[in-house]
Tab-separated table of C-alpha atoms in Angstrom:
chain	number	residue	atom	x	y	z
W	1	MET	CA	134.301	90.431	175.639
W	2	ASN	CA	133.396	93.400	173.453
W	3	SER	CA	136.884	93.563	171.968
W	4	ASN	CA	136.761	89.849	171.113
W	5	ARG	CA	133.339	90.314	169.534
W	6	TYR	CA	134.559	93.251	167.459
W	7	ALA	CA	137.645	91.283	166.387
W	8	LYS	CA	135.527	88.322	165.310
W	9	SER	CA	133.131	90.630	163.481
W	10	PHE	CA	136.015	92.320	161.685
W	11	VAL	CA	137.496	88.972	160.616
W	12	PHE	CA	134.065	87.780	159.477
W	13	VAL	CA	133.435	90.902	157.395
W	14	PHE	CA	136.950	90.744	155.948
W	15	LEU	CA	136.459	87.105	154.928
W	16	ILE	CA	133.110	87.928	153.316
W	17	ILE	CA	134.672	90.784	151.320
W	18	LEU	CA	137.598	88.574	150.340
W	19	ALA	CA	135.251	85.783	149.245
W	20	ILE	CA	133.255	88.226	147.107
W	21	ALA	CA	136.459	89.596	145.539
W	22	VAL	CA	137.744	86.098	144.747
W	23	ALA	CA	134.374	85.037	143.328
W	24	ARG	CA	134.258	88.159	141.180
W	25	TRP	CA	137.823	87.534	139.934
W	26	ILE	CA	137.012	83.910	139.028
W	27	LEU	CA	133.860	85.015	137.218
W	28	LEU	CA	135.545	87.752	135.188
W	29	VAL	CA	138.521	85.544	134.293
W	30	ASN	CA	136.193	82.915	132.869
W	31	VAL	CA	134.002	85.283	130.852
W	32	GLN	CA	136.633	87.627	129.395
W	33	TYR	CA	135.460	87.003	125.838
W	34	SER	CA	132.023	88.331	126.761
W	35	TYR	CA	133.172	91.825	127.797
W	36	MET	CA	136.622	92.520	126.295
W	37	ASP	CA	136.903	94.810	123.261
W	38	GLY	CA	137.474	93.842	119.631
W	39	GLU	CA	141.269	93.477	119.716
W	40	PHE	CA	141.216	91.039	122.632
W	41	PRO	CA	140.650	87.893	120.512
W	42	TYR	CA	143.594	88.752	118.238
W	43	TRP	CA	145.990	89.132	121.156
W	44	MET	CA	144.661	85.958	122.779
W	45	GLN	CA	144.984	83.979	119.563
W	46	GLN	CA	148.628	85.002	119.326
W	47	LYS	CA	149.185	84.129	122.981
W	48	ASP	CA	147.517	80.756	122.456
W	49	TYR	CA	149.656	80.002	119.418
W	50	VAL	CA	152.901	80.996	121.141
W	51	HIS	CA	152.156	78.590	124.004
W	52	THR	CA	150.909	75.654	121.896
W	53	LYS	CA	153.492	73.010	121.039
W	54	ASN	CA	154.227	72.043	117.457
W	55	ASP	CA	157.226	70.666	115.565
W	56	LYS	CA	157.265	73.093	112.625
W	57	SER	CA	160.264	75.257	111.872
W	58	GLU	CA	158.577	78.455	110.765
W	59	VAL	CA	159.224	81.787	109.111
W	60	LEU	CA	158.051	84.249	111.745
W	61	PHE	CA	156.908	87.824	111.223
W	62	MET	CA	156.857	89.987	114.336
W	63	GLY	CA	155.931	93.596	114.950
W	64	ASP	CA	152.908	95.837	115.331
W	65	SER	CA	149.615	96.364	113.497
W	66	ARG	CA	151.304	97.489	110.276
W	67	MET	CA	153.155	94.185	110.096
W	68	LYS	CA	150.031	92.283	111.114
W	69	ALA	CA	148.019	93.874	108.297
W	70	GLY	CA	150.817	93.879	105.728
W	71	ILE	CA	152.015	90.272	105.765
W	72	ILE	CA	149.713	87.511	104.495
W	73	PRO	CA	151.416	84.260	105.581
W	74	GLU	CA	149.770	82.112	102.927
W	75	ARG	CA	151.313	84.376	100.268
W	76	ILE	CA	154.789	83.837	101.751
W	77	CYS	CA	155.168	80.066	102.182
W	78	ASP	CA	153.455	77.091	103.795
W	79	ASN	CA	155.249	77.468	107.107
W	80	ALA	CA	154.989	81.247	107.597
W	81	TYR	CA	153.228	82.736	110.612
W	82	ASN	CA	152.385	86.336	111.521
W	83	LEU	CA	153.051	86.914	115.244
W	84	ALA	CA	152.625	90.693	115.174
W	85	VAL	CA	150.088	92.292	117.519
W	86	GLY	CA	148.236	95.560	117.099
W	87	GLY	CA	149.849	98.206	119.281
W	88	GLY	CA	152.726	95.884	120.081
W	89	VAL	CA	156.327	96.984	120.456
W	90	ALA	CA	159.655	95.299	121.165
W	91	ILE	CA	158.492	94.313	124.683
W	92	GLU	CA	155.785	92.000	123.376
W	93	ALA	CA	158.018	90.722	120.579
W	94	TYR	CA	160.831	89.792	122.980
W	95	TYR	CA	158.716	87.919	125.521
W	96	SER	CA	156.622	86.295	122.779
W	97	LEU	CA	159.719	84.947	121.065
W	98	LEU	CA	161.205	83.870	124.409
W	99	ASP	CA	158.064	81.838	125.170
W	100	TYR	CA	157.726	80.651	121.573
W	101	LEU	CA	161.121	78.944	121.806
W	102	LYS	CA	159.884	76.884	124.771
W	103	TYR	CA	157.143	75.271	122.686
W	104	HIS	CA	158.405	75.356	119.090
W	105	PRO	CA	161.593	74.574	117.191
W	106	LYS	CA	163.621	77.694	116.523
W	107	PRO	CA	162.268	79.562	113.479
W	108	LYS	CA	164.054	79.492	110.131
W	109	ILE	CA	164.150	83.277	110.156
W	110	VAL	CA	162.472	86.125	112.018
W	111	VAL	CA	161.430	89.208	110.066
W	112	MET	CA	160.516	92.040	112.432
W	113	GLY	CA	159.203	95.537	111.822
W	114	PHE	CA	157.525	98.346	113.757
W	115	ALA	CA	156.144	101.726	112.853
W	116	ALA	CA	158.786	104.353	113.644
W	117	PHE	CA	156.674	105.941	116.389
W	118	HIS	CA	156.559	102.593	118.216
W	119	TYR	CA	160.265	102.994	118.946
W	120	GLN	CA	159.364	106.250	120.683
W	121	ASP	CA	156.669	105.254	123.147
W	122	HIS	CA	154.249	102.512	124.101
W	123	GLY	CA	150.889	103.984	124.906
W	124	GLU	CA	149.197	100.616	124.472
W	125	PHE	CA	151.195	98.792	127.158
W	126	GLU	CA	148.450	99.434	129.704
W	127	THR	CA	145.455	99.356	127.361
W	128	ARG	CA	146.513	96.185	125.548
W	129	ASN	CA	149.278	94.194	127.219
W	130	LEU	CA	148.213	94.699	130.839
W	131	TYR	CA	144.506	94.994	130.084
W	132	PHE	CA	144.421	91.715	128.130
W	133	HIS	CA	146.931	89.892	130.404
W	134	TYR	CA	148.973	89.061	127.318
W	135	LEU	CA	152.242	88.507	129.170
W	136	SER	CA	152.663	86.667	132.443
W	137	SER	CA	152.571	88.792	135.585
W	138	LYS	CA	156.273	88.069	136.050
W	139	ASN	CA	157.163	89.453	132.609
W	140	GLN	CA	154.843	92.438	132.972
W	141	LEU	CA	156.512	93.381	136.237
W	142	ALA	CA	159.945	92.829	134.691
W	143	ALA	CA	159.047	95.291	131.908
W	144	GLN	CA	157.973	97.838	134.522
W	145	PHE	CA	161.189	97.368	136.500
W	146	VAL	CA	163.194	98.133	133.339
W	147	LEU	CA	161.773	101.673	133.486
W	148	TYR	CA	163.384	102.091	136.909
W	149	LYS	CA	166.590	100.375	135.803
W	150	LEU	CA	166.926	102.808	132.896
W	151	GLY	CA	166.099	105.852	135.013
W	152	GLN	CA	162.771	106.578	133.328
W	153	VAL	CA	160.900	106.472	136.637
W	154	ASP	CA	162.049	106.947	140.225
W	155	PHE	CA	161.284	104.498	143.054
W	156	GLN	CA	157.890	106.079	143.729
W	157	GLY	CA	157.112	105.869	140.041
W	158	LEU	CA	158.082	102.211	140.009
W	159	LYS	CA	155.797	101.510	142.970
W	160	SER	CA	152.936	103.168	141.117
W	161	LYS	CA	153.633	101.076	137.994
W	162	ILE	CA	153.761	97.862	140.012
W	163	ILE	CA	150.507	98.656	141.825
W	164	ASP	CA	148.803	99.463	138.515
W	165	THR	CA	150.059	96.191	136.998
W	166	LEU	CA	148.670	94.232	139.958
W	167	LYS	CA	145.322	96.001	139.638
W	168	TYR	CA	145.043	94.762	136.057
W	169	ASN	CA	146.040	91.230	137.029
W	170	LEU	CA	143.562	91.186	139.922
W	171	LEU	CA	140.809	92.575	137.670
W	172	PHE	CA	140.121	95.587	139.870
W	173	PRO	CA	136.667	97.114	139.227
W	174	GLN	CA	138.174	100.481	138.277
W	175	LYS	CA	139.929	98.772	135.347
W	176	TYR	CA	137.112	96.580	134.038
W	177	SER	CA	133.735	97.815	135.271
W	178	ALA	CA	133.284	100.223	132.346
W	179	ALA	CA	133.897	97.439	129.818
W	180	CYS	CA	131.515	95.109	131.615
W	181	ILE	CA	128.775	97.729	131.679
W	182	LYS	CA	129.275	98.832	128.077
W	183	SER	CA	129.451	95.306	126.682
W	184	LYS	CA	126.523	93.957	128.715
W	185	PHE	CA	128.499	90.687	128.466
W	186	LYS	CA	127.305	90.203	124.861
W	187	ARG	CA	130.627	90.083	122.977
W	188	GLU	CA	131.454	86.395	123.359
W	189	LYS	CA	130.155	85.140	120.015
W	190	ASN	CA	131.883	87.839	117.966
W	191	ASN	CA	135.150	87.578	119.909
W	192	ARG	CA	135.242	83.788	119.524
W	193	THR	CA	134.560	84.157	115.799
W	194	MET	CA	137.396	86.670	115.414
W	195	PHE	CA	139.742	84.405	117.383
W	196	GLN	CA	139.121	81.573	114.933
W	197	LYS	CA	139.321	83.861	111.907
W	198	ASN	CA	142.734	85.086	113.048
W	199	ALA	CA	143.893	81.512	113.679
W	200	ASP	CA	142.773	80.423	110.202
W	201	ALA	CA	144.684	83.352	108.668
W	202	LYS	CA	147.849	82.419	110.611
W	203	GLY	CA	147.831	85.675	112.524
W	204	HIS	CA	146.985	88.048	109.676
W	205	MET	CA	144.219	90.631	109.931
W	206	TYR	CA	143.234	93.962	108.406
W	207	PHE	CA	142.678	97.148	110.388
W	208	GLY	CA	141.546	99.518	107.633
W	209	LEU	CA	139.261	98.349	104.836
W	210	LYS	CA	138.909	101.449	102.654
W	211	GLU	CA	139.953	101.214	99.009
W	212	ARG	CA	142.268	104.197	99.421
W	213	ASP	CA	143.426	106.549	102.153
W	214	ASP	CA	145.540	109.674	101.756
W	215	ASN	CA	145.384	110.860	105.369
W	216	LEU	CA	148.606	111.439	107.287
W	217	ASN	CA	149.837	108.723	109.663
W	218	PRO	CA	150.935	109.229	113.325
W	219	GLU	CA	154.610	109.829	112.481
W	220	THR	CA	153.726	113.007	110.606
W	221	LYS	CA	152.338	114.503	113.832
W	222	ARG	CA	155.752	114.200	115.520
W	223	LYS	CA	158.214	117.053	115.248
W	224	LYS	CA	161.246	114.782	115.456
W	225	PHE	CA	162.264	111.181	116.005
W	226	TYR	CA	163.769	110.056	119.290
W	227	VAL	CA	164.146	106.554	120.669
W	228	ASN	CA	162.579	105.522	123.956
W	229	ALA	CA	165.131	103.872	126.260
W	230	ARG	CA	162.879	100.918	127.132
W	231	GLU	CA	162.011	100.212	123.505
W	232	ASN	CA	165.690	100.357	122.583
W	233	TYR	CA	166.505	98.035	125.498
W	234	TYR	CA	164.009	95.406	124.383
W	235	LEU	CA	164.978	95.714	120.735
W	236	HIS	CA	168.513	94.759	121.736
W	237	LYS	CA	167.147	91.961	123.935
W	238	ILE	CA	165.434	90.464	120.870
W	239	ILE	CA	168.608	90.777	118.848
W	240	ASP	CA	170.636	89.090	121.603
W	241	LEU	CA	168.055	86.301	121.911
W	242	CYS	CA	168.182	85.587	118.191
W	243	GLN	CA	171.966	85.706	118.023
W	244	LYS	CA	172.383	83.383	121.020
W	245	ASN	CA	169.988	80.883	119.426
W	246	GLU	CA	171.499	81.330	115.942
W	247	ILE	CA	168.193	82.551	114.512
W	248	PRO	CA	168.575	84.801	111.445
W	249	LEU	CA	166.882	88.114	112.254
W	250	PHE	CA	166.016	90.833	109.752
W	251	ILE	CA	164.603	94.228	110.666
W	252	GLU	CA	162.196	95.559	108.043
W	253	GLN	CA	160.407	98.852	107.452
W	254	LEU	CA	156.663	98.979	106.906
W	255	PRO	CA	155.214	100.921	103.961
W	256	MET	CA	153.656	104.376	104.256
W	257	ASN	CA	151.246	106.141	101.936
W	258	THR	CA	152.725	108.829	99.686
W	259	PRO	CA	151.524	111.923	101.628
W	260	SER	CA	152.896	110.552	104.924
W	261	TRP	CA	156.199	109.489	103.347
W	262	ASN	CA	156.671	112.928	101.817
W	263	LYS	CA	155.857	114.675	105.096
W	264	ILE	CA	158.415	112.809	107.235
W	265	ASN	CA	161.035	113.428	104.565
W	266	GLU	CA	160.347	117.148	104.596
W	267	ASN	CA	160.379	117.667	108.374
W	268	GLY	CA	163.523	115.624	109.103
W	269	PHE	CA	161.790	112.850	111.040
W	270	TYR	CA	162.839	110.228	108.483
W	271	ALA	CA	166.496	111.273	108.565
W	272	ASP	CA	166.642	110.939	112.357
W	273	TYR	CA	164.847	107.593	112.296
W	274	ARG	CA	167.138	106.280	109.577
W	275	ALA	CA	170.189	107.335	111.618
W	276	TYR	CA	168.875	105.294	114.562
W	277	MET	CA	168.323	102.254	112.352
W	278	GLU	CA	171.847	102.618	110.994
W	279	SER	CA	173.238	102.724	114.529
W	280	VAL	CA	171.383	99.501	115.407
W	281	MET	CA	172.772	97.787	112.336
W	282	LYS	CA	176.352	98.910	113.010
W	283	GLU	CA	176.203	98.056	116.701
W	284	THR	CA	174.674	94.591	116.370
W	285	GLY	CA	175.497	93.410	112.859
W	286	VAL	CA	171.826	92.583	112.211
W	287	PRO	CA	170.632	93.328	108.662
W	288	VAL	CA	168.368	96.378	108.810
W	289	GLU	CA	166.339	97.755	105.925
W	290	LEU	CA	166.835	101.518	105.997
W	291	GLU	CA	164.334	102.588	103.346
W	292	ILE	CA	160.674	102.962	104.281
W	293	PRO	CA	158.658	101.819	101.231
W	294	CYS	CA	156.354	104.434	99.757
W	295	TYR	CA	153.092	102.994	98.380
W	296	ASP	CA	150.219	104.642	96.524
W	297	VAL	CA	147.244	105.726	98.612
W	298	GLU	CA	145.217	102.953	96.924
W	299	CYS	CA	147.250	100.451	98.986
W	300	PHE	CA	145.949	101.731	102.321
W	301	GLY	CA	142.735	100.972	104.181
W	302	ASP	CA	143.412	103.772	106.658
W	303	SER	CA	146.209	106.251	107.283
W	304	SER	CA	148.558	103.637	108.779
W	305	HIS	CA	147.530	100.182	107.600
W	306	MET	CA	147.623	98.463	104.260
W	307	ASN	CA	144.438	97.106	102.699
W	308	SER	CA	144.322	93.869	100.700
W	309	ARG	CA	146.004	95.490	97.689
W	310	GLY	CA	148.861	96.824	99.813
W	311	ALA	CA	149.240	93.577	101.750
W	312	GLU	CA	149.430	91.530	98.569
W	313	LYS	CA	152.095	93.877	97.196
W	314	PHE	CA	154.173	93.946	100.380
W	315	SER	CA	153.901	90.189	100.956
W	316	SER	CA	155.059	89.545	97.395
W	317	GLU	CA	158.031	91.868	97.805
W	318	ILE	CA	159.085	90.265	101.097
W	319	LYS	CA	158.717	86.771	99.649
W	320	GLY	CA	161.006	87.689	96.767
W	321	LYS	CA	163.489	89.621	98.908
W	322	TYR	CA	164.108	86.705	101.269
W	323	GLN	CA	163.559	83.993	98.649
W	324	LEU	CA	160.866	82.305	100.715
């Protein structure tokens, strides 16, 4: 009798805990805009656009925050769209384009560009992609498995990555409690406003708003360039996807301010990065711009990102280069 009572009590307590966990998950899923940080609406607007059907054949720009800040779609042509995401790398670009093709006609061309250091690592995969649930759970887990496939983690490491991915998807308290407490669930209005602002600008946004910036960018802190195996893997996946679908793909370089450009030339980082870009071009046949543009410090709103002056200049140059 006692054992049956204990068993029933255990099941009852378990069901109560499970019900609380499910209720908490449902609540947090439905109020994400009220506690997520300031980049959340930009990632969600891109996700929403990728998965919304339309019949337009577009000129797509893909990449990271430098591309997102540097390309103003309305300065390019009527059917241009900026699908870059801040902190994004080839992983996000590949799965975004893969999903985009399910809901849209194939683009006229894809122009893609990342900061050089985003071919080296992806520190934002957890803090952006997983944290915001940008990709489906299936694609997130696939990206983690690639680490094991390429020998970057062992089996135990893969298990840890998978568990961490599931914790984000299940909204574990250790991942989201701090944000909930800090936000006091008061970010909804601003996040919704930023979502719409990004949609109206066709994916374009600024990160730095200063009138000039002569500080050194992240590449200058690196002693040398090396390519991360997973980033290289997904870069080639994007190239294969475009070639199989007969989508013209062009790999661009994003401008740097003069002090940063000079620094990476002096320390050899640029030479190593250029050699990698050359190898990609020779191996795949995809047109790759090898020169990183050097802009005056007045074109930058912070050390990495162009301000309105820089974006206008870069957008004009890209429009002319590709005759858009």
